[in-house]
XYZ file of N, CA, C and O in Angstrom:
764
model
N 83.793 319.328 61.651
C 84.377 320.377 62.456
C 83.267 321.787 62.255
O 83.510 322.384 63.244
N 83.092 321.904 61.539
C 82.042 323.116 60.892
C 80.802 322.870 61.343
O 80.183 324.093 62.080
N 80.324 321.677 61.421
C 79.188 321.926 62.221
C 78.692 321.830 64.153
O 78.225 322.271 64.400
N 79.923 321.543 64.571
C 80.767 321.679 65.411
C 80.861 322.990 65.971
O 80.492 323.426 67.009
N 81.592 323.624 65.146
C 81.507 325.052 65.385
C 80.191 326.079 65.165
O 80.033 326.828 66.044
N 79.357 325.325 64.675
C 78.413 326.069 64.272
C 77.513 325.961 65.456
O 76.859 326.744 66.077
N 77.700 324.650 66.424
C 76.585 324.624 67.384
C 77.354 324.888 68.763
O 76.236 325.670 69.221
N 78.484 325.286 68.999
C 79.391 326.179 69.545
C 79.193 327.662 69.700
O 78.733 328.398 71.048
N 78.685 328.479 68.320
C 78.750 329.420 67.652
C 76.885 330.095 68.683
O 76.128 330.507 69.191
N 75.688 328.644 67.978
C 73.967 328.674 68.630
C 74.568 328.619 69.698
O 73.410 329.382 70.715
N 74.734 327.432 70.488
C 74.702 327.697 71.912
C 75.424 328.364 72.979
O 74.281 328.834 73.744
N 76.597 329.535 72.242
C 76.927 330.807 73.142
C 75.846 331.980 73.021
O 75.279 332.144 73.593
N 75.356 332.146 71.560
C 74.423 332.677 71.828
C 73.241 332.450 72.764
O 72.228 333.815 72.982
N 72.474 331.303 72.546
C 71.126 331.330 73.429
C 71.353 331.626 74.831
O 71.312 331.933 75.271
N 72.924 331.101 75.348
C 73.208 331.595 76.581
C 73.346 333.062 76.724
O 72.378 333.264 77.956
N 73.826 333.737 75.626
C 73.591 335.325 75.859
C 72.616 336.192 76.253
O 72.258 336.456 76.997
N 71.380 335.323 75.137
C 70.407 336.138 75.405
C 69.535 335.259 76.703
O 68.461 336.469 77.397
N 69.972 334.310 76.978
C 69.137 333.450 78.532
C 69.585 334.716 79.261
O 69.122 335.310 80.342
N 71.254 335.090 79.575
C 72.102 335.673 80.355
C 71.605 337.207 80.074
O 71.185 337.771 81.512
N 71.249 338.029 78.785
C 70.614 339.273 78.997
C 69.216 339.101 78.666
O 69.017 340.703 78.747
N 68.414 338.730 79.577
C 67.250 338.946 79.180
C 66.531 339.941 80.614
O 67.590 339.783 81.082
N 65.512 340.488 80.317
C 65.349 341.284 81.851
C 63.329 340.895 82.031
O 62.987 341.097 81.506
N 63.289 339.857 82.680
C 62.435 339.344 83.379
C 61.882 340.691 84.220
O 62.387 341.390 84.507
N 60.245 341.071 83.964
C 59.722 341.989 84.013
C 59.002 341.738 86.027
O 58.698 340.471 86.400
N 58.939 342.924 86.252
C 58.593 342.710 88.252
C 59.443 342.090 89.491
O 60.543 341.637 88.668
N 59.160 342.290 89.867
C 59.401 341.837 91.547
C 60.881 342.237 91.848
O 61.562 343.143 91.001
N 60.981 342.268 93.298
C 61.967 342.427 93.754
C 63.518 342.259 93.535
O 64.231 342.496 93.416
N 63.010 340.554 93.201
C 64.611 340.253 92.681
C 64.971 340.629 91.731
O 66.708 340.996 91.438
N 64.653 341.162 90.720
C 64.923 341.375 89.015
C 65.164 342.855 89.694
O 66.485 343.078 88.645
N 64.357 343.500 90.294
C 64.614 345.156 90.576
C 66.490 344.760 91.006
O 67.130 346.345 90.917
N 66.209 344.014 91.699
C 67.898 343.620 92.927
C 68.883 343.579 91.819
O 69.872 344.273 91.831
N 68.068 342.502 91.268
C 69.845 341.577 90.459
C 70.109 343.052 89.278
O 71.368 342.951 88.739
N 69.363 343.737 88.624
C 69.471 344.428 87.952
C 70.379 345.654 88.310
O 71.437 345.962 87.666
N 70.254 346.162 89.697
C 71.119 346.816 90.045
C 72.100 346.714 90.666
O 73.176 347.004 90.495
N 72.191 345.588 90.716
C 73.461 344.814 91.444
C 74.217 344.710 89.859
O 75.541 345.170 89.994
N 73.897 344.279 89.015
C 74.436 344.016 87.810
C 75.332 345.461 87.435
O 76.092 345.050 86.668
N 74.250 346.218 86.935
C 74.616 347.512 86.874
C 75.616 348.544 87.389
O 76.390 348.908 86.886
N 76.136 347.831 88.439
C 76.779 348.542 89.539
C 78.234 347.890 89.631
O 79.017 348.498 89.669
N 77.994 346.497 89.896
C 79.643 345.413 90.084
C 79.909 345.347 88.889
O 81.212 345.429 88.606
N 79.266 346.078 87.829
C 80.142 345.821 86.687
C 81.491 346.734 86.370
O 82.361 346.204 85.971
N 81.423 347.877 87.289
C 82.058 348.798 87.620
C 83.557 348.584 88.127
O 84.254 349.182 87.584
N 83.173 347.459 88.459
C 84.416 347.004 89.660
C 85.687 346.480 88.774
O 86.764 346.191 89.076
N 85.276 346.074 87.313
C 85.963 345.504 86.753
C 86.712 346.817 85.245
O 87.292 346.215 84.596
N 85.935 348.223 85.724
C 86.656 349.070 85.209
C 87.870 349.349 85.284
O 88.315 348.868 86.768
N 88.933 350.007 84.580
C 90.167 350.114 84.915
C 90.194 351.455 85.920
O 91.107 351.183 86.715
N 89.178 352.081 86.104
C 89.670 353.020 87.575
C 89.393 352.702 89.079
O 90.338 352.984 89.509
N 88.335 351.418 89.032
C 88.246 350.963 90.488
C 89.434 350.138 90.670
O 90.441 349.823 91.671
N 90.027 349.031 89.512
C 90.994 348.222 89.854
C 92.233 348.576 89.974
O 92.978 348.731 90.364
N 92.444 349.804 89.014
C 93.922 350.373 88.983
C 93.837 351.179 90.857
O 95.036 351.181 91.325
N 92.761 351.887 90.386
C 92.635 352.970 91.963
C 92.724 352.011 93.366
O 93.680 352.539 94.140
N 91.844 351.020 93.658
C 92.166 350.150 94.662
C 93.296 349.588 94.851
O 94.083 349.484 96.104
N 94.042 349.447 93.561
C 95.495 348.428 93.886
C 96.299 349.247 94.208
O 97.364 349.013 95.297
N 96.629 350.788 93.709
C 97.546 351.385 93.708
C 97.317 352.138 95.740
O 98.265 352.250 96.655
N 96.205 352.163 95.978
C 95.240 352.453 97.570
C 96.406 351.013 98.553
O 96.763 351.923 99.751
N 95.786 350.075 98.030
C 96.905 348.810 98.982
C 97.992 349.088 98.506
O 98.917 349.143 100.240
N 98.497 349.237 97.697
C 99.747 349.585 97.783
C 100.489 350.573 98.290
O 101.446 350.596 98.948
N 100.141 351.470 98.566
C 100.598 352.870 99.160
C 100.221 352.930 100.535
O 101.098 353.283 101.549
N 98.862 352.260 100.900
C 98.391 352.655 102.239
C 98.375 351.235 103.423
O 97.917 351.295 104.572
N 98.630 350.254 102.305
C 97.921 348.899 103.331
C 99.254 348.360 104.241
O 100.171 348.576 103.733
N 99.243 347.948 105.051
C 100.186 347.490 105.847
C 100.971 345.884 105.242
O 100.243 345.729 104.336
N 101.713 345.846 105.550
C 102.782 344.514 104.732
C 101.844 343.508 105.204
O 101.217 343.212 106.882
N 101.760 342.068 104.660
C 101.946 342.065 103.588
C 101.018 342.584 101.999
O 101.075 342.220 101.169
N 99.648 343.289 102.547
C 98.902 343.587 102.012
C 99.504 344.666 100.986
O 99.141 344.848 100.164
N 100.368 345.184 101.475
C 100.796 346.558 100.205
C 101.659 345.663 99.237
O 101.741 346.507 97.836
N 102.543 345.081 99.344
C 102.887 343.937 98.182
C 101.868 343.215 97.332
O 101.440 343.331 96.683
N 101.043 342.987 98.004
C 99.439 342.874 97.140
C 99.040 343.681 95.929
O 99.017 343.099 95.637
N 98.778 344.793 96.611
C 98.588 345.847 95.942
C 99.677 346.454 95.046
O 98.985 346.618 93.842
N 101.002 345.828 94.872
C 101.486 346.384 93.868
C 101.576 345.569 92.950
O 101.724 345.321 91.702
N 101.257 343.860 93.539
C 101.159 343.255 92.778
C 99.540 343.207 91.872
O 99.468 342.246 90.448
N 98.786 343.295 92.459
C 97.167 343.664 91.764
C 97.401 344.948 90.752
O 96.642 344.233 89.435
N 98.252 345.769 91.150
C 98.326 346.614 90.336
C 99.164 346.111 89.265
O 98.558 346.909 88.014
N 100.098 345.535 88.941
C 100.832 345.053 87.579
C 100.616 343.893 87.001
O 100.473 344.196 85.825
N 99.597 343.159 87.481
C 98.392 341.965 87.218
C 97.572 342.641 86.126
O 97.635 342.529 84.983
N 97.011 343.920 86.492
C 95.981 344.589 85.656
C 96.763 345.188 84.470
O 96.241 345.156 83.515
N 97.539 345.771 84.888
C 98.224 346.625 83.889
C 98.978 345.593 82.494
O 98.384 345.648 81.187
N 99.559 344.660 83.419
C 99.890 343.578 82.126
C 98.878 342.852 81.371
O 99.320 342.380 80.183
N 98.103 342.521 82.209
C 96.843 341.510 81.361
C 95.807 342.712 80.318
O 95.695 341.856 79.784
N 96.307 344.052 80.152
C 95.611 344.346 79.384
C 96.609 344.663 78.356
O 95.628 345.195 77.144
N 97.927 344.183 78.286
C 98.601 343.740 77.030
C 98.006 343.148 75.915
O 97.677 343.587 74.744
N 98.399 342.042 76.501
C 97.425 341.026 75.284
C 95.448 341.138 75.035
O 95.519 340.924 74.134
N 94.781 341.604 75.829
C 93.520 342.338 75.209
C 93.689 343.171 74.190
O 92.946 343.094 73.213
N 94.429 343.983 74.835
C 94.627 345.181 73.804
C 94.791 344.597 72.227
O 94.559 344.903 71.330
N 96.114 343.441 72.332
C 96.399 342.775 70.670
C 95.518 342.018 70.199
O 94.878 342.287 68.966
N 95.026 341.316 71.441
C 93.788 340.119 71.199
C 92.085 341.371 70.220
O 92.065 341.394 69.014
N 91.951 342.226 70.989
C 90.923 343.042 70.555
C 91.014 344.072 69.206
O 90.296 343.644 68.247
N 92.585 344.104 68.952
C 92.758 344.846 67.341
C 92.819 343.377 66.220
O 92.705 343.710 65.737
N 93.689 342.596 66.935
C 93.767 341.669 65.636
C 91.813 340.647 65.122
O 91.585 340.355 64.044
N 90.848 340.385 66.320
C 89.637 340.167 66.162
C 88.608 341.108 66.705
O 88.032 341.149 67.329
N 88.442 341.689 65.400
C 86.842 342.135 65.458
C 85.721 341.739 65.619
O 85.458 342.111 64.675
N 85.727 341.401 66.624
C 84.258 340.669 66.639
C 83.282 341.448 67.057
O 83.787 342.363 68.035
N 81.932 342.013 66.838
C 80.713 342.641 67.167
C 80.359 342.370 68.574
O 80.945 341.223 68.704
N 79.958 343.540 68.994
C 79.293 343.285 70.368
C 78.352 342.484 70.295
O 77.869 342.620 69.046
N 77.290 341.761 71.293
C 76.512 341.256 71.380
C 75.373 342.139 70.747
O 74.575 341.862 69.793
N 75.235 343.159 71.366
C 74.268 344.430 71.180
C 74.486 344.560 69.716
O 73.393 344.947 69.085
N 75.849 344.838 68.976
C 75.451 344.863 67.555
C 75.173 343.568 66.138
O 74.617 343.991 65.190
N 75.212 343.338 66.469
C 75.138 341.593 65.681
C 74.062 340.843 66.557
O 73.252 340.219 65.022
N 73.675 341.048 67.457
C 72.181 340.125 67.475
C 71.214 340.468 67.756
O 70.982 341.918 68.312
N 69.961 340.869 67.051
C 68.828 341.574 67.631
C 68.329 341.012 68.676
O 68.252 340.132 69.053
N 67.861 342.371 69.365
C 67.316 342.201 70.331
C 67.866 342.405 71.705
O 67.140 342.376 72.906
N 69.165 342.571 71.639
C 69.949 342.364 72.492
C 70.112 343.855 73.773
O 69.983 344.478 73.429
N 69.376 343.374 75.063
C 69.477 344.687 75.951
C 70.951 345.115 76.001
O 71.572 344.324 75.837
N 70.733 346.526 76.397
C 72.441 346.726 76.595
C 71.698 348.402 77.396
O 70.891 348.708 77.862
N 72.800 348.681 78.041
C 72.723 350.000 79.430
C 73.226 351.222 78.353
O 72.998 351.241 77.156
N 73.585 352.512 78.761
C 73.313 353.553 78.565
C 74.953 353.563 77.940
O 76.000 352.825 78.596
N 75.161 354.537 76.978
C 76.465 354.271 76.360
C 77.165 353.154 76.008
O 78.227 353.539 76.348
N 76.501 352.209 75.411
C 77.457 351.120 74.819
C 78.658 350.832 74.273
O 78.808 352.309 73.742
N 79.717 350.305 74.670
C 81.082 350.159 73.933
C 80.803 349.863 72.501
O 80.306 349.218 72.401
N 81.995 350.371 71.812
C 81.966 349.834 70.486
C 83.244 349.150 69.905
O 83.313 348.974 68.704
N 83.949 348.854 70.868
C 85.485 348.078 70.790
C 85.014 347.158 70.457
O 84.027 346.526 70.566
N 86.373 346.213 69.870
C 85.681 344.157 69.947
C 85.681 343.984 71.187
O 85.902 344.447 72.291
N 84.662 343.082 70.843
C 84.222 342.261 71.965
C 85.017 341.580 73.460
O 84.955 340.838 74.100
N 85.836 340.806 72.188
C 86.759 339.390 72.886
C 87.975 340.131 72.762
O 88.497 340.401 71.781
N 88.718 339.643 73.591
C 87.718 339.035 75.198
C 87.404 340.298 75.992
O 88.126 341.760 75.757
N 86.540 339.921 77.344
C 85.911 341.098 77.832
C 87.549 341.592 78.809
O 87.938 340.681 79.492
N 87.558 342.856 78.629
C 88.784 343.706 79.294
C 88.218 343.745 81.109
O 89.550 343.881 81.752
N 86.712 344.282 81.301
C 86.750 344.339 82.615
C 86.709 342.935 83.134
O 87.224 342.960 84.729
N 86.621 342.100 82.903
C 86.472 340.556 83.485
C 88.385 340.157 83.776
O 88.503 339.794 84.899
N 88.997 340.677 82.688
C 90.296 340.452 82.485
C 90.838 341.238 83.816
O 91.540 340.682 84.787
N 90.851 342.541 84.307
C 91.102 343.519 85.157
C 90.808 342.735 86.422
O 91.308 343.023 87.104
N 88.974 342.694 86.853
C 89.008 342.122 87.958
C 89.464 341.138 88.657
O 90.062 340.613 89.420
N 89.740 339.675 87.228
C 90.623 338.125 88.196
C 92.040 338.934 88.158
O 92.558 338.441 89.007
N 92.728 339.530 87.295
C 93.813 340.095 87.644
C 94.156 341.269 89.181
O 95.113 340.873 89.582
N 93.108 341.235 89.582
C 93.136 342.247 90.282
C 92.572 341.081 91.904
O 93.488 341.354 93.149
N 91.912 340.260 91.790
C 91.716 339.429 92.757
C 92.446 338.640 93.385
O 92.481 338.020 94.402
N 93.281 337.534 92.352
C 93.517 336.610 92.973
C 95.416 336.677 93.225
O 95.287 336.011 94.328
N 95.430 338.100 92.840
C 96.904 338.396 93.898
C 96.372 338.657 96.018
O 96.863 338.458 96.643
N 95.272 339.098 95.560
C 94.524 339.124 97.159
C 94.134 338.011 97.666
O 94.277 337.282 98.639
N 93.818 336.857 96.806
C 93.298 335.502 97.460
C 94.854 334.552 97.540
O 95.071 334.081 99.208
N 96.035 334.717 96.814
C 97.039 334.322 97.151
C 98.145 334.842 98.381
O 98.583 334.231 98.821
N 97.621 336.189 98.755
C 97.949 336.556 99.766
C 97.333 336.185 101.679
O 97.680 336.565 102.560
N 96.209 335.914 101.033
C 94.891 336.069 102.514
C 94.848 335.061 103.494
O 95.123 335.089 104.654
N 96.007 333.996 103.276
C 96.070 333.092 104.180
C 95.221 332.510 105.110
O 94.245 332.226 104.017
N 95.007 332.649 106.257
C 93.726 332.272 107.216
C 92.493 333.083 106.781
O 91.513 332.172 106.993
N 92.387 334.174 106.249
C 91.257 334.582 105.474
C 90.841 333.289 104.102
O 89.874 334.479 103.574
N 91.636 332.948 103.758
C 90.918 332.066 102.154
C 89.847 331.559 102.467
O 88.951 332.120 101.555
N 89.472 330.690 103.319
C 88.162 330.583 103.512
C 86.874 330.977 103.565
O 86.275 331.454 102.799
N 86.996 332.554 103.963
C 86.038 333.904 103.839
C 86.405 334.501 102.448
O 85.266 335.098 102.143
N 87.471 334.247 102.581
C 87.456 335.565 100.849
C 87.429 334.738 99.501
O 86.645 335.511 98.692
N 87.487 333.707 99.448
C 87.057 332.488 98.234
C 85.635 333.187 97.662
O 85.697 333.580 96.614
N 84.542 333.119 98.336
C 83.556 333.103 98.262
C 83.408 334.438 98.103
O 81.958 334.335 96.693
N 83.685 335.352 98.428
C 83.234 336.708 98.188
C 84.818 337.514 96.498
O 83.394 337.927 95.885
N 85.218 336.818 96.747
C 86.152 336.716 95.515
C 85.423 336.064 94.065
O 85.151 336.843 92.960
N 84.476 335.139 94.483
C 83.633 334.216 93.214
C 82.222 335.250 92.796
O 82.384 335.401 91.977
N 81.938 335.659 93.854
C 80.781 336.327 94.064
C 81.024 337.792 92.643
O 80.391 337.920 91.991
N 82.060 338.355 92.833
C 82.174 339.596 92.437
C 83.094 338.930 91.232
O 82.762 339.862 89.971
N 83.401 338.374 90.944
C 84.184 337.699 89.821
C 83.552 337.249 88.876
O 82.953 337.477 87.226
N 82.319 336.609 89.250
C 81.374 336.032 88.457
C 80.575 337.072 88.213
O 79.766 337.273 86.900
N 80.340 337.872 88.934
C 78.860 338.892 88.954
C 79.473 339.716 87.681
O 78.983 340.760 87.236
N 80.804 340.425 87.688
C 81.504 341.370 86.758
C 81.478 340.563 85.389
O 80.855 341.195 84.309
N 81.778 338.873 85.536
C 81.456 338.528 84.114
C 80.024 338.793 83.647
O 79.543 338.752 82.515
N 79.422 338.045 84.293
C 77.647 337.674 83.779
C 77.141 339.366 84.061
O 76.188 339.736 82.780
N 77.590 340.308 84.343
C 77.336 341.355 84.230
C 77.438 341.920 82.791
O 77.105 342.856 81.725
N 78.668 341.517 82.577
C 78.979 341.918 80.769
C 77.970 341.737 79.985
O 77.910 342.128 78.914
N 77.354 340.121 80.211
C 76.734 339.851 79.623
C 75.112 340.172 79.572
O 74.435 340.494 78.571
N 74.994 340.766 81.155
C 73.826 341.142 81.214
C 73.869 342.194 80.211
O 73.020 342.676 80.130
N 74.259 343.186 80.242
C 74.365 344.273 79.833
C 74.402 344.414 78.368
O 74.846 345.392 77.480
N 74.951 343.071 77.403
C 74.884 343.111 76.177
C 76.167 343.170 75.672
O 76.544 343.418 74.482
N 77.498 343.638 75.990
C 78.563 344.021 75.504
C 79.083 342.971 75.728
O 80.474 343.177 74.792
N 79.148 341.726 76.132
C 80.281 340.533 75.560
C 79.572 338.961 75.469
O 78.301 339.109 76.781
N 80.106 338.210 74.827
C 79.588 336.642 74.662
C 80.293 335.990 76.021
O 81.119 336.223 76.465
N 79.950 335.037 76.096
C 80.299 333.953 77.420
C 81.579 333.548 76.925
O 82.712 333.644 78.408
N 81.932 333.420 75.689
C 83.696 333.530 75.678
C 84.230 334.358 75.500
O 85.694 334.642 76.061
N 83.726 335.727 75.359
C 84.581 336.727 76.255
C 85.198 336.529 77.970
O 85.961 337.170 77.908
N 84.398 336.495 78.078
C 83.866 336.483 79.693
C 84.762 335.452 80.320
O 86.065 335.643 80.679
N 85.138 334.157 79.752
C 85.786 332.909 79.921
C 87.016 333.631 79.694
O 88.233 332.939 80.243
N 87.520 333.809 78.544
C 88.701 334.052 77.664
C 89.341 335.274 78.622
O 90.597 335.779 79.203
N 88.405 335.837 79.418
C 89.035 337.359 80.293
C 89.451 336.939 81.131
O 90.885 337.565 81.939
N 88.750 336.091 82.322
C 89.213 335.452 83.243
C 90.014 334.947 83.007
O 90.870 334.510 84.231
N 90.398 334.288 81.935
C 91.553 333.110 81.754
C 93.048 334.062 82.089
O 93.795 334.184 82.641
N 92.786 335.211 81.434
C 94.019 336.097 80.846
C 94.427 336.771 82.358
O 95.521 336.464 83.139
N 93.000 337.294 82.944
C 93.662 337.910 84.134
C 94.315 337.323 85.583
O 95.028 337.852 85.810
N 93.581 335.996 85.574
C 94.276 334.826 86.559
C 95.673 334.143 86.273
O 96.558 334.366 87.052
N 95.757 333.864 84.686
C 97.217 333.749 84.604
C 98.354 334.960 84.522
O 99.571 334.418 85.185
N 97.767 335.892 84.353
C 98.757 337.308 84.591
C 99.660 337.385 85.816
O 100.214 337.391 86.275
N 97.705 337.311 86.980
C 98.269 337.566 88.346
C 99.155 336.393 88.536
O 100.184 336.660 89.392
N 98.931 335.243 88.147
C 99.697 334.002 88.794
C 101.059 333.887 88.635
O 101.543 334.089 89.265
N 101.876 334.668 87.213
C 102.822 334.763 86.731
C 103.453 336.290 87.574
O 104.567 335.860 87.509
N 102.623 337.196 87.624
C 103.145 338.195 88.237
C 103.523 337.575 89.690
O 104.713 337.761 90.294
N 102.397 336.834 90.639
C 102.671 336.482 91.894
C 104.272 335.606 91.971
O 105.253 335.288 92.605
N 104.320 334.742 91.032
C 105.546 333.723 90.611
C 106.717 334.031 90.291
O 107.332 333.998 91.049
N 106.578 335.261 89.678
C 107.629 336.135 89.413
C 107.833 336.888 90.577
O 109.354 337.076 90.771
N 107.563 338.031 91.124
C 107.382 338.035 92.747
C 108.094 337.470 93.710
O 109.382 337.786 94.188
N 107.304 336.126 93.591
C 108.026 335.293 94.922
C 109.874 334.611 94.365
O 110.259 334.594 94.874
N 109.778 334.146 92.792
C 110.749 333.707 92.669
C 112.115 334.775 93.004
O 113.116 334.514 93.004
N 111.519 336.184 92.597
C 112.707 337.331 92.243
C 113.305 337.604 93.875
O 114.186 337.998 94.426
N 111.981 337.704 95.052
C 112.062 337.497 96.351
C 113.286 336.742 96.887
O 114.022 336.858 97.604
N 112.676 335.237 96.270
C 113.590 333.954 96.947
C 115.017 333.894 96.794
O 116.321 333.975 97.126
N 115.531 334.428 95.320
C 116.609 334.912 94.684
C 117.222 336.276 95.415
O 118.714 336.048 95.859
N 116.603 336.886 95.572
C 117.907 337.443 96.108
C 117.853 337.710 97.969
O 118.849 338.126 98.501
N 116.978 336.469 98.695
C 117.168 336.427 99.892
C 118.446 335.206 100.046
O 119.877 335.271 100.801
N 118.786 334.279 98.582
C 119.720 333.687 98.653
C 121.160 334.906 98.371
O 121.365 335.409 98.335
């Protein structure tokens, strides 16, 4: 069992180093750096909470309800994140591994799980569940945004792959639970 855990840890570190590398030159690399340094903020509290509230207050039905679901899911999803971060004091990659690249003003709290990845998935899932005929258009966009935010957290040296995976899982499950409870309570109110 120890060998397997050691292999998983080594594999995760290798993946992080690969994602975190900064190839030199070229328009593609400059674009990737700019994209990941920008899209990471979509997983932040300011973006997810503000846009969810704007949806809730300004969008027509059913999108206003989706806004309330996004807002609720983002808020609720951060309860387990806060608890787990306090319980598992995992150093961030740039703190634990030599040579990891990081951005300006890196975070210093526990890295597990990724709060930004949690927030973006808690925000995206209700939108996808409401999208109806737009689903085939929105799924690729949601995947690009969700994966980009998660990837950016590793690219910036702030999270390991398992931090990002755990965040995506927590955000998605919370959003599904919020949607299910909303639909269930609406159905109970109709009967």
